[in-house]
């Protein structure tokens, strides 16, 4: 086989996969979902989803990639034959759509990082209005989104080891360092303890079916599961490595960053008592006001660090998202990596234009009549979340019905000789045969129903 590239070793793979997992999902989306869904109660549901549904799927996904040594399409095709390759294509397509809207939000973060660092943002008084106007300034947001996509493409075009691995080896430690620094600072703010309580004391009255759906889709999204990212990264891993151990570290790394992001954000929310600010604007509006209140110098340093953190997190994820279609075209169509990277990056930016225009700029995209008047970015993000749970369900069906559990276990015991006789093998095998496909199948159907009709018709 032509030289596809590979990670240099265990650390390179783990950092890259953790980099894919840790992203806007952890720092931008997790805190606001937790805030909307009863704080710690959401955390508990999220952890249950990670352990029962995501962890086994992650192991299966990496195992398929390493066994087949191919991209998402090629892996399914190689191990399953027939029409199974289409499942890989479905994932690749989902990845293209995820990156299309993700890059827009990354553009907001990149813009805020530059604005705060140069001081403009801190001059405003009404942060909500500023945010609304800012993300509707299509010219500026296009520039930042293109800038972000260019950074992503520059890394991916360098290949697996010199690009993806090297970038993650710098950005991931930096990300942790900034996060820890910001948490320490945040906990010294007035009222910090109130924020921590809001975050960590469960508010059971706010748990409902929505909490369950939000927990599940967030867990899948956060771990980058169900669309072939970890399959593609797994295909760059050598046979010496212990997949189960790596998957454990990746899951723990991702979950801890989501947890810590909440610990950083809620004391800041408490500092200005802005508990009522909900949804996607949480970090952009509330935190920016907190940075403003810190005074010009501290505000610039702390605020700049926060948005730099957000950019690093986003970039390590966009890199992995771009790699999935690129690997497909390089492996299957035998095209050269560099031109493919730039071509795909351009195409995905274009696919993202409706998301970019959907924050009020263009009425049609801002209020979709067929989607309960919600905006296009929310629509596409919801559909992508759904594709991930469907992808996860199908992955289990594939392993169970086609590739066979015994083959998966054989692959998993390479680099992990004790695996065959472990309880973990029983747990993972049972989950992939029963728990995951059944629960993911039911939940995917309920999510479809909820999104287009409304779950209240079933559960009242
Ligand atoms: N896991 C990333 C996040 O939490 O922001 C998003 C993501 C990256 C989802 C890669 C899916 C993916 F394949």
PDB file of C-alpha atoms in Angstrom, residues 57-360:
ATOM      1  CA  UNK A  57     -18.552   2.465  20.264  1.00  0.00           C
ATOM      2  CA  UNK A  58     -15.224   4.298  20.442  1.00  0.00           C
ATOM      3  CA  UNK A  59     -13.346   1.036  20.934  1.00  0.00           C
ATOM      4  CA  UNK A  60     -15.202  -0.592  18.032  1.00  0.00           C
ATOM      5  CA  UNK A  61     -14.588   2.387  15.764  1.00  0.00           C
ATOM      6  CA  UNK A  62     -10.833   2.512  16.410  1.00  0.00           C
ATOM      7  CA  UNK A  63     -10.582  -1.277  16.018  1.00  0.00           C
ATOM      8  CA  UNK A  64     -12.229  -1.176  12.586  1.00  0.00           C
ATOM      9  CA  UNK A  65      -9.857   1.554  11.416  1.00  0.00           C
ATOM     10  CA  UNK A  66      -6.735  -0.162  12.664  1.00  0.00           C
ATOM     11  CA  UNK A  67      -7.721  -3.511  11.240  1.00  0.00           C
ATOM     12  CA  UNK A  68      -8.586  -2.138   7.804  1.00  0.00           C
ATOM     13  CA  UNK A  69      -5.842   0.524   7.645  1.00  0.00           C
ATOM     14  CA  UNK A  70      -8.053   2.632   5.468  1.00  0.00           C
ATOM     15  CA  UNK A  71     -10.336   5.693   5.466  1.00  0.00           C
ATOM     16  CA  UNK A  72     -13.964   5.492   6.683  1.00  0.00           C
ATOM     17  CA  UNK A  73     -15.329   4.282   3.332  1.00  0.00           C
ATOM     18  CA  UNK A  74     -12.430   1.918   2.679  1.00  0.00           C
ATOM     19  CA  UNK A  75     -12.579   0.425   6.165  1.00  0.00           C
ATOM     20  CA  UNK A  76     -16.239  -0.577   5.962  1.00  0.00           C
ATOM     21  CA  UNK A  77     -15.744  -1.739   2.425  1.00  0.00           C
ATOM     22  CA  UNK A  78     -12.696  -3.830   3.225  1.00  0.00           C
ATOM     23  CA  UNK A  79     -14.138  -5.548   6.269  1.00  0.00           C
ATOM     24  CA  UNK A  80     -17.741  -5.769   5.107  1.00  0.00           C
ATOM     25  CA  UNK A  81     -17.783  -5.761   1.325  1.00  0.00           C
ATOM     26  CA  UNK A  82     -21.041  -5.251  -0.552  1.00  0.00           C
ATOM     27  CA  UNK A  83     -22.748  -1.967   0.148  1.00  0.00           C
ATOM     28  CA  UNK A  84     -21.172  -1.388   3.577  1.00  0.00           C
ATOM     29  CA  UNK A  85     -18.867   1.253   2.142  1.00  0.00           C
ATOM     30  CA  UNK A  86     -21.908   3.536   1.909  1.00  0.00           C
ATOM     31  CA  UNK A  87     -22.021   3.626   5.690  1.00  0.00           C
ATOM     32  CA  UNK A  88     -18.542   5.115   5.591  1.00  0.00           C
ATOM     33  CA  UNK A  89     -19.668   7.633   2.976  1.00  0.00           C
ATOM     34  CA  UNK A  90     -22.600   8.604   5.165  1.00  0.00           C
ATOM     35  CA  UNK A  91     -20.119   9.391   7.961  1.00  0.00           C
ATOM     36  CA  UNK A  92     -17.822  11.329   5.639  1.00  0.00           C
ATOM     37  CA  UNK A  93     -20.757  13.430   4.494  1.00  0.00           C
ATOM     38  CA  UNK A  94     -21.817  14.068   8.089  1.00  0.00           C
ATOM     39  CA  UNK A  95     -18.263  15.228   8.786  1.00  0.00           C
ATOM     40  CA  UNK A  96     -18.390  17.656   5.861  1.00  0.00           C
ATOM     41  CA  UNK A  97     -21.580  19.204   7.240  1.00  0.00           C
ATOM     42  CA  UNK A  98     -20.261  19.319  10.809  1.00  0.00           C
ATOM     43  CA  UNK A  99     -17.147  21.143   9.672  1.00  0.00           C
ATOM     44  CA  UNK A 100     -19.263  23.537   7.596  1.00  0.00           C
ATOM     45  CA  UNK A 101     -21.064  24.997  10.614  1.00  0.00           C
ATOM     46  CA  UNK A 102     -18.302  24.314  13.142  1.00  0.00           C
ATOM     47  CA  UNK A 103     -15.965  26.494  11.151  1.00  0.00           C
ATOM     48  CA  UNK A 104     -18.456  29.367  11.336  1.00  0.00           C
ATOM     49  CA  UNK A 105     -18.555  29.186  15.139  1.00  0.00           C
ATOM     50  CA  UNK A 106     -14.760  28.833  15.166  1.00  0.00           C
ATOM     51  CA  UNK A 107     -14.723  32.038  13.093  1.00  0.00           C
ATOM     52  CA  UNK A 108     -16.708  33.804  15.846  1.00  0.00           C
ATOM     53  CA  UNK A 109     -14.189  32.572  18.435  1.00  0.00           C
ATOM     54  CA  UNK A 110     -11.230  33.595  16.293  1.00  0.00           C
ATOM     55  CA  UNK A 111     -12.784  37.011  15.767  1.00  0.00           C
ATOM     56  CA  UNK A 112     -13.434  37.479  19.485  1.00  0.00           C
ATOM     57  CA  UNK A 113      -9.879  36.422  20.270  1.00  0.00           C
ATOM     58  CA  UNK A 114      -8.495  39.107  17.963  1.00  0.00           C
ATOM     59  CA  UNK A 115     -11.023  41.765  19.011  1.00  0.00           C
ATOM     60  CA  UNK A 116     -10.394  41.220  22.707  1.00  0.00           C
ATOM     61  CA  UNK A 117      -6.660  41.088  22.282  1.00  0.00           C
ATOM     62  CA  UNK A 118      -6.781  44.391  20.391  1.00  0.00           C
ATOM     63  CA  UNK A 119      -9.198  45.902  22.838  1.00  0.00           C
ATOM     64  CA  UNK A 120     -12.211  46.848  20.673  1.00  0.00           C
ATOM     65  CA  UNK A 121     -14.646  44.471  22.239  1.00  0.00           C
ATOM     66  CA  UNK A 122     -14.093  45.720  25.732  1.00  0.00           C
ATOM     67  CA  UNK A 123     -15.331  49.204  24.773  1.00  0.00           C
ATOM     68  CA  UNK A 124     -18.929  48.119  24.373  1.00  0.00           C
ATOM     69  CA  UNK A 125     -21.620  48.226  27.072  1.00  0.00           C
ATOM     70  CA  UNK A 126     -24.272  45.917  25.668  1.00  0.00           C
ATOM     71  CA  UNK A 127     -22.550  42.595  25.084  1.00  0.00           C
ATOM     72  CA  UNK A 128     -25.612  40.767  23.848  1.00  0.00           C
ATOM     73  CA  UNK A 129     -26.277  43.375  21.178  1.00  0.00           C
ATOM     74  CA  UNK A 130     -22.607  43.451  20.261  1.00  0.00           C
ATOM     75  CA  UNK A 131     -22.566  39.686  19.754  1.00  0.00           C
ATOM     76  CA  UNK A 132     -25.761  39.779  17.654  1.00  0.00           C
ATOM     77  CA  UNK A 133     -24.367  42.508  15.423  1.00  0.00           C
ATOM     78  CA  UNK A 134     -20.939  40.939  15.275  1.00  0.00           C
ATOM     79  CA  UNK A 135     -21.988  37.539  14.005  1.00  0.00           C
ATOM     80  CA  UNK A 136     -24.189  39.200  11.436  1.00  0.00           C
ATOM     81  CA  UNK A 137     -21.329  41.131  10.017  1.00  0.00           C
ATOM     82  CA  UNK A 138     -20.940  38.674   7.201  1.00  0.00           C
ATOM     83  CA  UNK A 139     -17.802  40.299   5.795  1.00  0.00           C
ATOM     84  CA  UNK A 140     -15.865  40.049   9.051  1.00  0.00           C
ATOM     85  CA  UNK A 141     -17.090  36.588   9.947  1.00  0.00           C
ATOM     86  CA  UNK A 142     -16.251  35.328   6.459  1.00  0.00           C
ATOM     87  CA  UNK A 143     -12.716  36.620   6.819  1.00  0.00           C
ATOM     88  CA  UNK A 144     -12.270  34.895  10.184  1.00  0.00           C
ATOM     89  CA  UNK A 145     -13.917  31.676   9.061  1.00  0.00           C
ATOM     90  CA  UNK A 146     -11.748  31.575   5.969  1.00  0.00           C
ATOM     91  CA  UNK A 147      -8.732  32.312   8.160  1.00  0.00           C
ATOM     92  CA  UNK A 148      -9.645  29.409  10.409  1.00  0.00           C
ATOM     93  CA  UNK A 149     -10.148  27.070   7.502  1.00  0.00           C
ATOM     94  CA  UNK A 150      -6.773  28.099   6.083  1.00  0.00           C
ATOM     95  CA  UNK A 151      -5.080  27.275   9.401  1.00  0.00           C
ATOM     96  CA  UNK A 152      -6.826  23.906   9.438  1.00  0.00           C
ATOM     97  CA  UNK A 153      -5.828  23.161   5.850  1.00  0.00           C
ATOM     98  CA  UNK A 154      -2.222  24.207   6.465  1.00  0.00           C
ATOM     99  CA  UNK A 155      -1.940  21.614   9.227  1.00  0.00           C
ATOM    100  CA  UNK A 156      -3.764  18.814   7.394  1.00  0.00           C
ATOM    101  CA  UNK A 157      -1.773  19.372   4.211  1.00  0.00           C
ATOM    102  CA  UNK A 158       1.423  18.548   6.125  1.00  0.00           C
ATOM    103  CA  UNK A 159       0.227  14.991   6.645  1.00  0.00           C
ATOM    104  CA  UNK A 160      -0.399  12.809   9.666  1.00  0.00           C
ATOM    105  CA  UNK A 161       2.842  13.044  11.597  1.00  0.00           C
ATOM    106  CA  UNK A 162       4.294  16.385  10.548  1.00  0.00           C
ATOM    107  CA  UNK A 163       0.926  18.143  10.480  1.00  0.00           C
ATOM    108  CA  UNK A 164      -1.790  16.606  12.641  1.00  0.00           C
ATOM    109  CA  UNK A 165       0.397  15.044  15.303  1.00  0.00           C
ATOM    110  CA  UNK A 166       2.833  17.944  15.574  1.00  0.00           C
ATOM    111  CA  UNK A 167       0.043  20.541  15.870  1.00  0.00           C
ATOM    112  CA  UNK A 168      -1.726  18.556  18.588  1.00  0.00           C
ATOM    113  CA  UNK A 169       1.483  18.055  20.523  1.00  0.00           C
ATOM    114  CA  UNK A 170       1.773  21.817  20.843  1.00  0.00           C
ATOM    115  CA  UNK A 171      -1.859  22.816  21.191  1.00  0.00           C
ATOM    116  CA  UNK A 172      -3.149  20.182  23.602  1.00  0.00           C
ATOM    117  CA  UNK A 173      -0.696  20.874  26.444  1.00  0.00           C
ATOM    118  CA  UNK A 174      -1.194  24.608  25.868  1.00  0.00           C
ATOM    119  CA  UNK A 175      -4.940  24.111  26.055  1.00  0.00           C
ATOM    120  CA  UNK A 176      -4.736  22.313  29.390  1.00  0.00           C
ATOM    121  CA  UNK A 177      -2.380  24.939  30.792  1.00  0.00           C
ATOM    122  CA  UNK A 178      -4.676  27.819  29.805  1.00  0.00           C
ATOM    123  CA  UNK A 179      -7.721  25.981  31.117  1.00  0.00           C
ATOM    124  CA  UNK A 180      -6.168  25.307  34.519  1.00  0.00           C
ATOM    125  CA  UNK A 181      -4.947  28.897  34.779  1.00  0.00           C
ATOM    126  CA  UNK A 182      -8.409  30.242  33.963  1.00  0.00           C
ATOM    127  CA  UNK A 183     -10.123  27.944  36.477  1.00  0.00           C
ATOM    128  CA  UNK A 184      -7.832  29.095  39.251  1.00  0.00           C
ATOM    129  CA  UNK A 185      -8.541  32.702  38.322  1.00  0.00           C
ATOM    130  CA  UNK A 186     -12.253  32.082  38.008  1.00  0.00           C
ATOM    131  CA  UNK A 187     -12.493  30.516  41.457  1.00  0.00           C
ATOM    132  CA  UNK A 188     -11.104  33.673  43.014  1.00  0.00           C
ATOM    133  CA  UNK A 189     -13.902  35.858  41.603  1.00  0.00           C
ATOM    134  CA  UNK A 190     -16.625  37.187  43.935  1.00  0.00           C
ATOM    135  CA  UNK A 191     -19.550  34.743  44.281  1.00  0.00           C
ATOM    136  CA  UNK A 192     -17.484  31.960  42.719  1.00  0.00           C
ATOM    137  CA  UNK A 193     -18.859  29.442  45.165  1.00  0.00           C
ATOM    138  CA  UNK A 194     -22.423  30.252  44.074  1.00  0.00           C
ATOM    139  CA  UNK A 195     -21.451  29.423  40.516  1.00  0.00           C
ATOM    140  CA  UNK A 196     -19.863  26.162  41.554  1.00  0.00           C
ATOM    141  CA  UNK A 197     -23.023  25.256  43.490  1.00  0.00           C
ATOM    142  CA  UNK A 198     -25.213  26.078  40.520  1.00  0.00           C
ATOM    143  CA  UNK A 199     -23.044  23.808  38.424  1.00  0.00           C
ATOM    144  CA  UNK A 200     -22.525  20.946  40.821  1.00  0.00           C
ATOM    145  CA  UNK A 201     -25.664  20.676  42.945  1.00  0.00           C
ATOM    146  CA  UNK A 202     -28.153  18.668  40.874  1.00  0.00           C
ATOM    147  CA  UNK A 203     -31.432  20.337  40.139  1.00  0.00           C
ATOM    148  CA  UNK A 204     -33.546  17.275  39.555  1.00  0.00           C
ATOM    149  CA  UNK A 205     -36.665  19.231  38.663  1.00  0.00           C
ATOM    150  CA  UNK A 206     -35.007  20.269  35.417  1.00  0.00           C
ATOM    151  CA  UNK A 207     -34.419  16.711  34.219  1.00  0.00           C
ATOM    152  CA  UNK A 208     -36.770  15.597  31.477  1.00  0.00           C
ATOM    153  CA  UNK A 209     -36.598  13.647  28.241  1.00  0.00           C
ATOM    154  CA  UNK A 210     -34.866  16.612  26.661  1.00  0.00           C
ATOM    155  CA  UNK A 211     -32.033  16.248  29.185  1.00  0.00           C
ATOM    156  CA  UNK A 212     -31.576  12.671  28.086  1.00  0.00           C
ATOM    157  CA  UNK A 213     -31.427  13.560  24.391  1.00  0.00           C
ATOM    158  CA  UNK A 214     -29.140  16.506  24.993  1.00  0.00           C
ATOM    159  CA  UNK A 215     -26.836  14.353  27.123  1.00  0.00           C
ATOM    160  CA  UNK A 216     -26.633  11.640  24.504  1.00  0.00           C
ATOM    161  CA  UNK A 217     -26.053  13.826  21.494  1.00  0.00           C
ATOM    162  CA  UNK A 218     -23.556  15.940  23.366  1.00  0.00           C
ATOM    163  CA  UNK A 219     -21.633  12.837  24.459  1.00  0.00           C
ATOM    164  CA  UNK A 220     -21.436  11.482  20.904  1.00  0.00           C
ATOM    165  CA  UNK A 221     -20.504  14.836  19.449  1.00  0.00           C
ATOM    166  CA  UNK A 222     -17.959  15.514  22.135  1.00  0.00           C
ATOM    167  CA  UNK A 223     -16.164  12.217  21.664  1.00  0.00           C
ATOM    168  CA  UNK A 224     -16.179  12.674  17.846  1.00  0.00           C
ATOM    169  CA  UNK A 225     -17.957   9.358  17.426  1.00  0.00           C
ATOM    170  CA  UNK A 226     -20.133   7.818  14.763  1.00  0.00           C
ATOM    171  CA  UNK A 227     -18.789   9.415  11.583  1.00  0.00           C
ATOM    172  CA  UNK A 228     -15.412   7.813  11.046  1.00  0.00           C
ATOM    173  CA  UNK A 229     -13.021  10.313  12.602  1.00  0.00           C
ATOM    174  CA  UNK A 230     -11.630   7.862  15.105  1.00  0.00           C
ATOM    175  CA  UNK A 231     -11.756   5.148  12.452  1.00  0.00           C
ATOM    176  CA  UNK A 232      -9.556   7.298  10.219  1.00  0.00           C
ATOM    177  CA  UNK A 233      -7.188   8.184  13.073  1.00  0.00           C
ATOM    178  CA  UNK A 234      -7.231   4.514  14.137  1.00  0.00           C
ATOM    179  CA  UNK A 235      -6.008   3.553  10.681  1.00  0.00           C
ATOM    180  CA  UNK A 236      -2.807   5.499  11.393  1.00  0.00           C
ATOM    181  CA  UNK A 237      -2.111   3.515  14.568  1.00  0.00           C
ATOM    182  CA  UNK A 238       0.354   0.624  14.618  1.00  0.00           C
ATOM    183  CA  UNK A 239      -0.374  -2.848  15.891  1.00  0.00           C
ATOM    184  CA  UNK A 240       1.692  -2.514  19.032  1.00  0.00           C
ATOM    185  CA  UNK A 241      -0.823  -0.208  20.665  1.00  0.00           C
ATOM    186  CA  UNK A 242      -3.427  -1.050  23.211  1.00  0.00           C
ATOM    187  CA  UNK A 243      -6.673   0.326  21.761  1.00  0.00           C
ATOM    188  CA  UNK A 244      -8.741  -0.157  24.898  1.00  0.00           C
ATOM    189  CA  UNK A 245      -6.242   1.699  27.069  1.00  0.00           C
ATOM    190  CA  UNK A 246      -6.004   4.531  24.522  1.00  0.00           C
ATOM    191  CA  UNK A 247      -9.792   4.796  24.284  1.00  0.00           C
ATOM    192  CA  UNK A 248     -10.002   5.065  28.075  1.00  0.00           C
ATOM    193  CA  UNK A 249      -7.489   7.889  28.160  1.00  0.00           C
ATOM    194  CA  UNK A 250      -9.210   9.723  25.289  1.00  0.00           C
ATOM    195  CA  UNK A 251     -12.618   9.453  26.985  1.00  0.00           C
ATOM    196  CA  UNK A 252     -11.267  10.618  30.324  1.00  0.00           C
ATOM    197  CA  UNK A 253      -9.347  13.490  28.757  1.00  0.00           C
ATOM    198  CA  UNK A 254     -12.428  14.694  26.892  1.00  0.00           C
ATOM    199  CA  UNK A 255     -14.809  14.344  29.806  1.00  0.00           C
ATOM    200  CA  UNK A 256     -12.448  16.075  32.178  1.00  0.00           C
ATOM    201  CA  UNK A 257     -12.118  19.062  29.858  1.00  0.00           C
ATOM    202  CA  UNK A 258     -15.918  19.370  29.606  1.00  0.00           C
ATOM    203  CA  UNK A 259     -16.211  19.151  33.371  1.00  0.00           C
ATOM    204  CA  UNK A 260     -13.419  21.657  33.935  1.00  0.00           C
ATOM    205  CA  UNK A 261     -14.883  24.044  31.359  1.00  0.00           C
ATOM    206  CA  UNK A 262     -18.035  24.183  33.483  1.00  0.00           C
ATOM    207  CA  UNK A 263     -15.918  24.846  36.527  1.00  0.00           C
ATOM    208  CA  UNK A 264     -14.320  27.752  34.717  1.00  0.00           C
ATOM    209  CA  UNK A 265     -17.498  29.203  33.219  1.00  0.00           C
ATOM    210  CA  UNK A 266     -20.013  29.112  36.084  1.00  0.00           C
ATOM    211  CA  UNK A 267     -18.025  31.120  38.649  1.00  0.00           C
ATOM    212  CA  UNK A 268     -17.730  33.764  35.905  1.00  0.00           C
ATOM    213  CA  UNK A 269     -21.474  33.582  35.277  1.00  0.00           C
ATOM    214  CA  UNK A 270     -22.043  33.953  39.024  1.00  0.00           C
ATOM    215  CA  UNK A 271     -19.734  36.950  39.188  1.00  0.00           C
ATOM    216  CA  UNK A 272     -22.341  38.998  37.296  1.00  0.00           C
ATOM    217  CA  UNK A 273     -25.360  36.918  38.317  1.00  0.00           C
ATOM    218  CA  UNK A 274     -26.219  36.158  34.692  1.00  0.00           C
ATOM    219  CA  UNK A 275     -27.768  32.741  35.268  1.00  0.00           C
ATOM    220  CA  UNK A 276     -30.627  33.564  32.957  1.00  0.00           C
ATOM    221  CA  UNK A 277     -28.435  33.906  29.867  1.00  0.00           C
ATOM    222  CA  UNK A 278     -28.939  30.599  28.145  1.00  0.00           C
ATOM    223  CA  UNK A 279     -27.890  28.943  24.970  1.00  0.00           C
ATOM    224  CA  UNK A 280     -25.105  29.429  22.466  1.00  0.00           C
ATOM    225  CA  UNK A 281     -24.422  33.013  23.481  1.00  0.00           C
ATOM    226  CA  UNK A 282     -23.367  32.026  27.017  1.00  0.00           C
ATOM    227  CA  UNK A 283     -19.610  32.223  26.595  1.00  0.00           C
ATOM    228  CA  UNK A 284     -19.675  34.997  24.000  1.00  0.00           C
ATOM    229  CA  UNK A 285     -21.948  37.338  25.928  1.00  0.00           C
ATOM    230  CA  UNK A 286     -21.633  36.587  29.625  1.00  0.00           C
ATOM    231  CA  UNK A 287     -17.946  35.885  29.770  1.00  0.00           C
ATOM    232  CA  UNK A 288     -17.110  38.895  27.648  1.00  0.00           C
ATOM    233  CA  UNK A 289     -18.925  41.097  30.129  1.00  0.00           C
ATOM    234  CA  UNK A 290     -16.938  39.510  32.948  1.00  0.00           C
ATOM    235  CA  UNK A 291     -13.703  40.211  31.071  1.00  0.00           C
ATOM    236  CA  UNK A 292     -14.830  43.794  30.566  1.00  0.00           C
ATOM    237  CA  UNK A 293     -15.437  44.207  34.304  1.00  0.00           C
ATOM    238  CA  UNK A 294     -11.902  43.073  35.034  1.00  0.00           C
ATOM    239  CA  UNK A 295     -10.519  46.322  33.670  1.00  0.00           C
ATOM    240  CA  UNK A 296      -8.569  46.917  30.476  1.00  0.00           C
ATOM    241  CA  UNK A 297      -5.331  45.049  31.166  1.00  0.00           C
ATOM    242  CA  UNK A 298      -6.560  42.034  33.123  1.00  0.00           C
ATOM    243  CA  UNK A 299      -9.593  41.787  30.840  1.00  0.00           C
ATOM    244  CA  UNK A 300      -7.387  41.625  27.786  1.00  0.00           C
ATOM    245  CA  UNK A 301      -5.120  38.988  29.275  1.00  0.00           C
ATOM    246  CA  UNK A 302      -7.816  36.771  30.758  1.00  0.00           C
ATOM    247  CA  UNK A 303     -10.305  37.276  27.913  1.00  0.00           C
ATOM    248  CA  UNK A 304      -7.613  36.850  25.272  1.00  0.00           C
ATOM    249  CA  UNK A 305      -6.492  33.617  26.953  1.00  0.00           C
ATOM    250  CA  UNK A 306     -10.031  32.315  27.088  1.00  0.00           C
ATOM    251  CA  UNK A 307     -10.681  32.849  23.389  1.00  0.00           C
ATOM    252  CA  UNK A 308      -7.248  31.501  22.524  1.00  0.00           C
ATOM    253  CA  UNK A 309      -8.238  28.380  24.449  1.00  0.00           C
ATOM    254  CA  UNK A 310     -11.434  28.190  22.438  1.00  0.00           C
ATOM    255  CA  UNK A 311      -9.481  28.566  19.175  1.00  0.00           C
ATOM    256  CA  UNK A 312      -6.983  25.843  20.092  1.00  0.00           C
ATOM    257  CA  UNK A 313      -9.801  23.509  21.069  1.00  0.00           C
ATOM    258  CA  UNK A 314     -11.642  24.247  17.824  1.00  0.00           C
ATOM    259  CA  UNK A 315      -8.558  23.867  15.644  1.00  0.00           C
ATOM    260  CA  UNK A 316      -7.590  20.430  16.942  1.00  0.00           C
ATOM    261  CA  UNK A 317     -11.148  19.339  16.091  1.00  0.00           C
ATOM    262  CA  UNK A 318     -11.423  20.997  12.675  1.00  0.00           C
ATOM    263  CA  UNK A 319      -8.162  19.292  11.730  1.00  0.00           C
ATOM    264  CA  UNK A 320      -9.707  15.892  12.442  1.00  0.00           C
ATOM    265  CA  UNK A 321     -12.912  16.797  10.634  1.00  0.00           C
ATOM    266  CA  UNK A 322     -11.046  17.827   7.503  1.00  0.00           C
ATOM    267  CA  UNK A 323      -8.859  14.708   7.612  1.00  0.00           C
ATOM    268  CA  UNK A 324     -11.878  12.388   7.178  1.00  0.00           C
ATOM    269  CA  UNK A 325     -12.885  13.414   3.602  1.00  0.00           C
ATOM    270  CA  UNK A 326      -9.249  14.053   2.703  1.00  0.00           C
ATOM    271  CA  UNK A 327      -8.244  10.513   3.740  1.00  0.00           C
ATOM    272  CA  UNK A 328     -11.130   9.171   1.637  1.00  0.00           C
ATOM    273  CA  UNK A 329     -10.026  10.989  -1.494  1.00  0.00           C
ATOM    274  CA  UNK A 330      -6.350  10.185  -0.967  1.00  0.00           C
ATOM    275  CA  UNK A 331      -6.953   6.490  -0.211  1.00  0.00           C
ATOM    276  CA  UNK A 332      -9.773   5.715  -2.615  1.00  0.00           C
ATOM    277  CA  UNK A 333      -9.264   8.091  -5.503  1.00  0.00           C
ATOM    278  CA  UNK A 334      -5.470   8.111  -5.217  1.00  0.00           C
ATOM    279  CA  UNK A 335      -5.367  11.899  -5.382  1.00  0.00           C
ATOM    280  CA  UNK A 336      -2.420  13.892  -4.020  1.00  0.00           C
ATOM    281  CA  UNK A 337      -2.937  15.152  -0.453  1.00  0.00           C
ATOM    282  CA  UNK A 338      -2.137  18.862  -0.815  1.00  0.00           C
ATOM    283  CA  UNK A 339      -4.523  19.798  -3.649  1.00  0.00           C
ATOM    284  CA  UNK A 340      -7.209  17.600  -2.088  1.00  0.00           C
ATOM    285  CA  UNK A 341      -6.882  19.426   1.226  1.00  0.00           C
ATOM    286  CA  UNK A 342      -7.305  22.864  -0.349  1.00  0.00           C
ATOM    287  CA  UNK A 343     -10.110  21.730  -2.625  1.00  0.00           C
ATOM    288  CA  UNK A 344     -12.111  20.092   0.169  1.00  0.00           C
ATOM    289  CA  UNK A 345     -11.506  23.014   2.537  1.00  0.00           C
ATOM    290  CA  UNK A 346     -12.869  25.438  -0.080  1.00  0.00           C
ATOM    291  CA  UNK A 347     -15.886  23.284  -0.763  1.00  0.00           C
ATOM    292  CA  UNK A 348     -16.706  22.978   2.947  1.00  0.00           C
ATOM    293  CA  UNK A 349     -16.441  26.724   3.429  1.00  0.00           C
ATOM    294  CA  UNK A 350     -18.993  27.157   0.644  1.00  0.00           C
ATOM    295  CA  UNK A 351     -21.289  24.547   2.212  1.00  0.00           C
ATOM    296  CA  UNK A 352     -21.083  26.614   5.420  1.00  0.00           C
ATOM    297  CA  UNK A 353     -22.342  29.837   3.826  1.00  0.00           C
ATOM    298  CA  UNK A 354     -26.022  29.256   4.715  1.00  0.00           C
ATOM    299  CA  UNK A 355     -24.979  28.750   8.364  1.00  0.00           C
ATOM    300  CA  UNK A 356     -23.009  31.957   8.197  1.00  0.00           C
ATOM    301  CA  UNK A 357     -26.050  33.848   6.910  1.00  0.00           C
ATOM    302  CA  UNK A 358     -28.474  32.256   9.338  1.00  0.00           C
ATOM    303  CA  UNK A 359     -27.978  34.461  12.378  1.00  0.00           C
ATOM    304  CA  UNK A 360     -30.369  37.132  11.154  1.00  0.00           C
TER     305      UNK A 360
END
